[in-house]
Short mmCIF file of C-alpha atoms and ligand atoms in Angstrom, two decimals:
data_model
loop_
_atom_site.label_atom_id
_atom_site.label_comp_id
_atom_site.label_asym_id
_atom_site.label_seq_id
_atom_site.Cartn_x
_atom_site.Cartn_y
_atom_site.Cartn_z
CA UNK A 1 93.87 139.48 126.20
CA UNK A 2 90.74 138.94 128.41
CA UNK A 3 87.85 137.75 126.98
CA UNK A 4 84.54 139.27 128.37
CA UNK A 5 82.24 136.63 126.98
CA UNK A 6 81.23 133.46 128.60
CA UNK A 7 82.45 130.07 127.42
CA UNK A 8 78.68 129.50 126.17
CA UNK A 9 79.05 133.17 123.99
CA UNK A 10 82.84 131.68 122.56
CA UNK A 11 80.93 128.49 121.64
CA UNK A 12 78.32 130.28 119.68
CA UNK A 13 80.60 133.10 118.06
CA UNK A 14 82.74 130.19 117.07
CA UNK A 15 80.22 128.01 115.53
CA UNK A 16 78.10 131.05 113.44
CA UNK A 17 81.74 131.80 112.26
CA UNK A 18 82.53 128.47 110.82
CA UNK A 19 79.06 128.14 108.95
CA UNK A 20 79.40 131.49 107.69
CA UNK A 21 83.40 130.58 106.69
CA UNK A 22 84.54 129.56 102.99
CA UNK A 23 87.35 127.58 104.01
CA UNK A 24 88.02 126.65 107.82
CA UNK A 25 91.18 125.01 108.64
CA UNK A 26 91.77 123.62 112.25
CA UNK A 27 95.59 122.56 113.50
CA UNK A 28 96.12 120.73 116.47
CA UNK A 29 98.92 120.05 118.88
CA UNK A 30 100.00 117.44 121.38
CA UNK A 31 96.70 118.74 123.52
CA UNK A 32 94.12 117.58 121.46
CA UNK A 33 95.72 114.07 121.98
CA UNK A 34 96.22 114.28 125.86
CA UNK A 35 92.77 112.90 126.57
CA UNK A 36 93.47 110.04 124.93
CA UNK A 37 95.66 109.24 127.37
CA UNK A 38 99.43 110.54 125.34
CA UNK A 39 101.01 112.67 127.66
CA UNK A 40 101.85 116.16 126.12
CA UNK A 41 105.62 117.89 125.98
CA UNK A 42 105.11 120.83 127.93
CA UNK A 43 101.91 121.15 129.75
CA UNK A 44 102.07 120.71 133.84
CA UNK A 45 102.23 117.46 132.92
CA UNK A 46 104.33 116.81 129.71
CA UNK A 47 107.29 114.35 129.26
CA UNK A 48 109.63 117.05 129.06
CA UNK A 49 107.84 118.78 132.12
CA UNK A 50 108.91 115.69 134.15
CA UNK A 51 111.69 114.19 132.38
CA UNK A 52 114.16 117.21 131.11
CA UNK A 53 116.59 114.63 129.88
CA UNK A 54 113.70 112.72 127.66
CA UNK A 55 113.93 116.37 125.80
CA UNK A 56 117.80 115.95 125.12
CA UNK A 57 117.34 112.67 124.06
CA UNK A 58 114.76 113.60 121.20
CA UNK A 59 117.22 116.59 120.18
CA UNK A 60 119.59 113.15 119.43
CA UNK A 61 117.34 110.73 117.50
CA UNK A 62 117.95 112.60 113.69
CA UNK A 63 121.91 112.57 114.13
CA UNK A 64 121.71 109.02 115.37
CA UNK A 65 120.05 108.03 111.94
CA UNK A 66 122.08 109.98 109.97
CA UNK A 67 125.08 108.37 111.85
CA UNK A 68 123.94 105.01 112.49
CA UNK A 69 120.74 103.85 110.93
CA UNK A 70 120.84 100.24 111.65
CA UNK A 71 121.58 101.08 115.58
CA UNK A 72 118.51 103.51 115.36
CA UNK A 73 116.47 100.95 114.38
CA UNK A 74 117.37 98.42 116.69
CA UNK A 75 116.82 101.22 119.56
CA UNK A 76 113.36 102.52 118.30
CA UNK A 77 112.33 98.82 118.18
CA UNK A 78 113.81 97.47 121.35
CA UNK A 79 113.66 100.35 123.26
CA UNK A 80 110.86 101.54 125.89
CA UNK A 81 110.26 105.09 124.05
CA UNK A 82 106.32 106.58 124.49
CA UNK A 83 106.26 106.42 121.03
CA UNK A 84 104.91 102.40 121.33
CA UNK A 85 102.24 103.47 123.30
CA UNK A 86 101.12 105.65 120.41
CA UNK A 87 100.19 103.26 118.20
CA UNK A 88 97.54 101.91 120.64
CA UNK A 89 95.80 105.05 121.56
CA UNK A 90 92.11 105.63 120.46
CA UNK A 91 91.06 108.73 119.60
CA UNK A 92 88.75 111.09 122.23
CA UNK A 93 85.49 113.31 121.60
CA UNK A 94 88.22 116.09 120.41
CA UNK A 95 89.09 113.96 117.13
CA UNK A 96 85.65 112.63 116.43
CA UNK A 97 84.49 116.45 116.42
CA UNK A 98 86.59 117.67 113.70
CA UNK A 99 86.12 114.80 112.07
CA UNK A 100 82.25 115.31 112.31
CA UNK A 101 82.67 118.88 110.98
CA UNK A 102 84.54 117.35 107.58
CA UNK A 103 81.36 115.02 107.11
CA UNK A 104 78.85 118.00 107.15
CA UNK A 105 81.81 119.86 104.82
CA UNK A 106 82.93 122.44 107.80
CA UNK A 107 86.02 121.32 107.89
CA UNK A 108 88.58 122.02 104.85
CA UNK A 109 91.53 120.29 106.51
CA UNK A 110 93.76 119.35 109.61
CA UNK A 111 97.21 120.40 109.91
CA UNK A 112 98.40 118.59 113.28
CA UNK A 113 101.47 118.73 114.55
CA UNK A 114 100.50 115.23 116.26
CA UNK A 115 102.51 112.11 115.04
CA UNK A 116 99.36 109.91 116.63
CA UNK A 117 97.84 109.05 113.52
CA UNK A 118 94.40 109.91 115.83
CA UNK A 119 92.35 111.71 113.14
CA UNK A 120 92.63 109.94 110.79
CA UNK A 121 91.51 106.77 113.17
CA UNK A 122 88.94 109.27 114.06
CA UNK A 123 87.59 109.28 110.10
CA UNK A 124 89.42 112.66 108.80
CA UNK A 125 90.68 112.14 105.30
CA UNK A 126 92.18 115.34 104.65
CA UNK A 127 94.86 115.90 107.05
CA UNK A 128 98.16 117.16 106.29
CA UNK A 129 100.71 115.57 109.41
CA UNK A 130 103.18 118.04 109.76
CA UNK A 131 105.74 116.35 111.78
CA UNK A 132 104.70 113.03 110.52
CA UNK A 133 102.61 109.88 110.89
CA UNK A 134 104.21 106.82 113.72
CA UNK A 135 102.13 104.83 111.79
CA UNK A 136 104.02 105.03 108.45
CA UNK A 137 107.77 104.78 107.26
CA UNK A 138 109.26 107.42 104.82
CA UNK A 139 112.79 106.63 102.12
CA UNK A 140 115.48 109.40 103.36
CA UNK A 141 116.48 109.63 99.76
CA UNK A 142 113.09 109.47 97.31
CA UNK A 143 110.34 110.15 100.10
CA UNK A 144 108.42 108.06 99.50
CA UNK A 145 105.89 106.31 102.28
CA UNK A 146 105.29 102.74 102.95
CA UNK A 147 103.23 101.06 105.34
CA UNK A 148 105.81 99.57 108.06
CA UNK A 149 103.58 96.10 107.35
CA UNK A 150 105.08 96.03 104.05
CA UNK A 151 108.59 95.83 105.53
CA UNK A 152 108.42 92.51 108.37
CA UNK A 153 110.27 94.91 110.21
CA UNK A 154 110.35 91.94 112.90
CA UNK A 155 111.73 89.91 110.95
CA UNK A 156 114.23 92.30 110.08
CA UNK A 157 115.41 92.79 113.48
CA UNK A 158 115.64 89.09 114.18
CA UNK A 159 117.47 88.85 111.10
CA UNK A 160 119.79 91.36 111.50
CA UNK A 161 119.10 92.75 108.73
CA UNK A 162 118.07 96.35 109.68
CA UNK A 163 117.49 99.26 108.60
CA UNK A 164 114.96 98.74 106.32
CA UNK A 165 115.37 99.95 102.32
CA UNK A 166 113.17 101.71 100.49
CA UNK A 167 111.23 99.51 97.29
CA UNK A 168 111.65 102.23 94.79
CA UNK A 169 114.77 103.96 95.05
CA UNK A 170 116.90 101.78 97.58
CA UNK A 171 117.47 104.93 99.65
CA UNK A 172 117.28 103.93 103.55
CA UNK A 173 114.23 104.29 104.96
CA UNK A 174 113.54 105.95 108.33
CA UNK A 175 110.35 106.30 110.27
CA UNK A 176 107.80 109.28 108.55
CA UNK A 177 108.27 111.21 111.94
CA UNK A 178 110.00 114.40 111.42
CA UNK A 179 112.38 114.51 113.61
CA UNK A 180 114.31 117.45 115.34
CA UNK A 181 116.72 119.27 113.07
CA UNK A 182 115.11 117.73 109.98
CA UNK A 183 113.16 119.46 107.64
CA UNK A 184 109.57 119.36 107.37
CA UNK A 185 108.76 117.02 104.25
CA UNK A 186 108.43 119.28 101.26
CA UNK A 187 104.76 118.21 100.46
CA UNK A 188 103.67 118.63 103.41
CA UNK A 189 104.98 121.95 103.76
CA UNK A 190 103.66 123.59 100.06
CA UNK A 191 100.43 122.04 100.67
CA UNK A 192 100.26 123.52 104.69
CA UNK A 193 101.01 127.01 103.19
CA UNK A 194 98.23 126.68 100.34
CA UNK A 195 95.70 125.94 103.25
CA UNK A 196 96.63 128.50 105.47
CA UNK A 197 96.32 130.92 102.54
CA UNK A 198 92.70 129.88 101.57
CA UNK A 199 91.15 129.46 105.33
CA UNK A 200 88.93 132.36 106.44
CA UNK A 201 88.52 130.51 109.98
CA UNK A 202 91.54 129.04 111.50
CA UNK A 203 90.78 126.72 114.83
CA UNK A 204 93.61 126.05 116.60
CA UNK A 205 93.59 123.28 119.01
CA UNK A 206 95.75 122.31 122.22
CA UNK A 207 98.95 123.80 120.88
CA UNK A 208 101.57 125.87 122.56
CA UNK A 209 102.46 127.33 119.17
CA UNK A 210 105.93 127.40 120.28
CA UNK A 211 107.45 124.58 117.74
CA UNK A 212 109.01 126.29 114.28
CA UNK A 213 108.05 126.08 111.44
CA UNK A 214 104.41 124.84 112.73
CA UNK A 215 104.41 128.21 114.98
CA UNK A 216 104.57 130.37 112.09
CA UNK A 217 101.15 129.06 110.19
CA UNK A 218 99.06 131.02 112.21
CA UNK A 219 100.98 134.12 111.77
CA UNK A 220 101.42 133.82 108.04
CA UNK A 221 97.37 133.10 107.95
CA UNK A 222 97.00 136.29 109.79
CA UNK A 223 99.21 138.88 107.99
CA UNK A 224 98.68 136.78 104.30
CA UNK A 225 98.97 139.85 101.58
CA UNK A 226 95.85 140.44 99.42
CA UNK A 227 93.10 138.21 100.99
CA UNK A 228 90.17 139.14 103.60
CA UNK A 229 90.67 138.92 107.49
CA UNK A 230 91.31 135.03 109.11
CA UNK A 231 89.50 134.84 112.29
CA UNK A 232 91.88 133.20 114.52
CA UNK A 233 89.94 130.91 117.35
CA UNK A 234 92.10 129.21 119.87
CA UNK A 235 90.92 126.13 122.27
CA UNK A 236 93.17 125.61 124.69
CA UNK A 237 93.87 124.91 128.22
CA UNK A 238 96.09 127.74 128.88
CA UNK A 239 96.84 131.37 126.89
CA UNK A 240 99.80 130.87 124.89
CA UNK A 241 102.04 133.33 123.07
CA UNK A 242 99.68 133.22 120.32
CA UNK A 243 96.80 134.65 122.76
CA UNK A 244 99.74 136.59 124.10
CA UNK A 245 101.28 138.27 120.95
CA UNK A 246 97.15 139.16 119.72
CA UNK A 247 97.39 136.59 116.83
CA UNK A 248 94.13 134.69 118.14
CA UNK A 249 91.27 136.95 117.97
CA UNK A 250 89.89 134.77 120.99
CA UNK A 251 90.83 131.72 122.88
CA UNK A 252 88.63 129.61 124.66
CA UNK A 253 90.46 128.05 127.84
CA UNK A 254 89.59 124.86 128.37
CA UNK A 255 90.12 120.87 127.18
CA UNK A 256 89.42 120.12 123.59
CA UNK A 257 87.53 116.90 124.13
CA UNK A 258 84.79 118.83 125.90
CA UNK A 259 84.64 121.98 124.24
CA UNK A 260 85.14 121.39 119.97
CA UNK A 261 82.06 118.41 120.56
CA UNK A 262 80.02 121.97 121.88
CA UNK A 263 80.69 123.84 118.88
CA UNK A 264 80.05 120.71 116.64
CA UNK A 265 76.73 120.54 118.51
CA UNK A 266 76.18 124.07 118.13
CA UNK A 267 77.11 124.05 115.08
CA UNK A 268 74.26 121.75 113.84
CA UNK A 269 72.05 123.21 116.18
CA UNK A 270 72.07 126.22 114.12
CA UNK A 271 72.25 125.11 110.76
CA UNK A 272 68.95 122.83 111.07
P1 NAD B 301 102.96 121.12 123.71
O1 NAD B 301 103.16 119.99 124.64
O2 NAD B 301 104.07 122.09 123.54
O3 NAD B 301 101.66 121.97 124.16
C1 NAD B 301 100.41 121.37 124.41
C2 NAD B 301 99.42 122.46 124.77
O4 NAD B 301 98.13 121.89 124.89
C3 NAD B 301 99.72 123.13 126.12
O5 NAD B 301 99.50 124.52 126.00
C4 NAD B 301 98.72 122.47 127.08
O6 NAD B 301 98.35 123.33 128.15
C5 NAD B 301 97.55 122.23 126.15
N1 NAD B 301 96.69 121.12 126.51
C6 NAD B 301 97.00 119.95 127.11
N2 NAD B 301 95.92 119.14 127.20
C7 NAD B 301 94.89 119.84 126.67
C8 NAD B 301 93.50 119.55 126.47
N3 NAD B 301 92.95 118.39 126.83
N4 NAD B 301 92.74 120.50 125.87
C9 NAD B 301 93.25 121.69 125.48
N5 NAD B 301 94.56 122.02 125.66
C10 NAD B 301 95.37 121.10 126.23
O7 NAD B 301 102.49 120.51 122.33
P2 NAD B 301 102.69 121.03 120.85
O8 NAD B 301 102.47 122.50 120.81
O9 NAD B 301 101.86 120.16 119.98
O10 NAD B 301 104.22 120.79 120.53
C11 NAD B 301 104.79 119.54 120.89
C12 NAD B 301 105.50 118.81 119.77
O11 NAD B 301 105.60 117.44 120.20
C13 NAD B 301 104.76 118.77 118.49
O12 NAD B 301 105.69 119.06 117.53
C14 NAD B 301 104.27 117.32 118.33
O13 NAD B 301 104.76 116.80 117.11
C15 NAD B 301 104.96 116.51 119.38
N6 NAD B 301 104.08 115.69 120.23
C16 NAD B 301 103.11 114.95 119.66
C17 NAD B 301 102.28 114.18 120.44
C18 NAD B 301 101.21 113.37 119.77
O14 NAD B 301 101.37 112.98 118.61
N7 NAD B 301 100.09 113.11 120.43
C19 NAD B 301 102.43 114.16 121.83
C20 NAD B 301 103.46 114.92 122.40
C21 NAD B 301 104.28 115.69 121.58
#
């Protein structure tokens, strides 16, 4: 798919359609997070790009709970894993412009993919974190979520008293990231679906749509049974099977933390 308008025509399209749309729904992907300094997976220059075996290693971490969850505590706190670095990132123009277009009520909700915890630091309140939150710990048996400051999880490790239990139910508790081969968390998932079949406008941001379930959002929003059209709008730095396949009406190539503060702008441009 080639788009014959200029980025400045997207950025226009794209902002008439959201203040014209009932219920827009934007989900992000490890892109939007990239200018905030957390390397991607699979863009030129993703962890996985670089590092195949950092890839099999993540295919591990679920089984090692399920097999050993005091020794997977001990590695995800004494270990060197990206995933520390996460909790110190700041979020970039990208995060601050979705979370702009919730103030002026634009912006229905977030599904991200990202486990950064960004929009919400960014001022979002509705966002639904697919794959989880790094900032928050979740019981393996009741599912429920804790702040990890709740747990002295230091202490804990100095203690050897690891892994953490759960306050209500006793059930172990594990971190809320959603690891691979586990199931997305049930509310999570109902309440992704019910979004995805209200949205009219669906932005989706510096994804490569090629993670299941998450993948599939955009093609249930698109063939959803007895509802009008979803206009399908995808930012990203490079076409991806979504542009591909024809499920995005339009992308517009480029980074997220310059282009979705254009629309925003736009955006309120036109509406004042
Ligand atoms: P991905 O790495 O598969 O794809 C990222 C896409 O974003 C690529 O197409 C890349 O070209 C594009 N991109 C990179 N920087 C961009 C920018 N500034 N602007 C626009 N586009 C940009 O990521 P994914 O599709 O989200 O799947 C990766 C999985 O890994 C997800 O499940 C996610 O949970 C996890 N992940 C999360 C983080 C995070 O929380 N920040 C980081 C890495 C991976």
């Amino acid at each position: 798919m080639v788009n014959k308008e200029s980025m400045e025509e997207l950025i226009a399209k794209t902002a008439e359609l959201i203040i014209k749309s009932k219920h827009t729904v934007a989900l992000t992907g490890a892109g939007m997070s990239t200018e905030s300094g957390i390397p991607d997976f699979r863009g030129p220059n993703g962890i996985w790009t670089k590092n195949p075996e950092a890839e099999r290693q993540a295919y591990q971490s679920y089984f090692r709970f399920q097999q050993d969850p005091r020794q997977y505590w001990i590695e995800r706190m004494t270990g060197t894993s990206w995933i520390h670095e996460l909790i110190k990132a700041k979020p970039n123009p990208g995060h601050f412009a979705l979370a702009e277009l919730e103030k002026i009520s634009l912006l229905k909700c977030i599904i991200t993919q990202n486990i950064d915890n960004l929009h919400q630091k960014a001022g979002n309140k509705k966002v639904l974190d697919y794959h989880g939150n790094v900032s928050l710990l979740r019981c393996y048996s009741c599912h429920s979520r804790f702040d990890p400051d709740e747990y002295e999880l230091e202490k804990l490790l100095a203690e050897d008293r690891l892994p953490p239990y759960c306050k209500r139910c006793n059930g172990v508790l594990k971190s809320d990231i959603v690891h691979f081969h586990e199931a997305i968390p049930a509310d999570v998932s109902s309440a992704s679906q019910q979004e995805v079949g209200k949205c009219d406008v669906m932005l989706i941001c510096g994804t490569s749509a090629v993670v299941y379930p998450f993948a599939m959002l955009p093609r249930i929003a698109k063939q959803y049974p007895s509802k009008q059209k979803t206009i399908i709008v995808e930012i990203n730095a490079e076409p991806t099977p979504l542009t591909q396949e024809g499920i995005s009406d339009y992308i517009i190539q480029g980074k997220t933390g310059t282009i979705l503060p254009k629309i925003v702008e736009e955006v309120k441009k036109k509406k004042s």
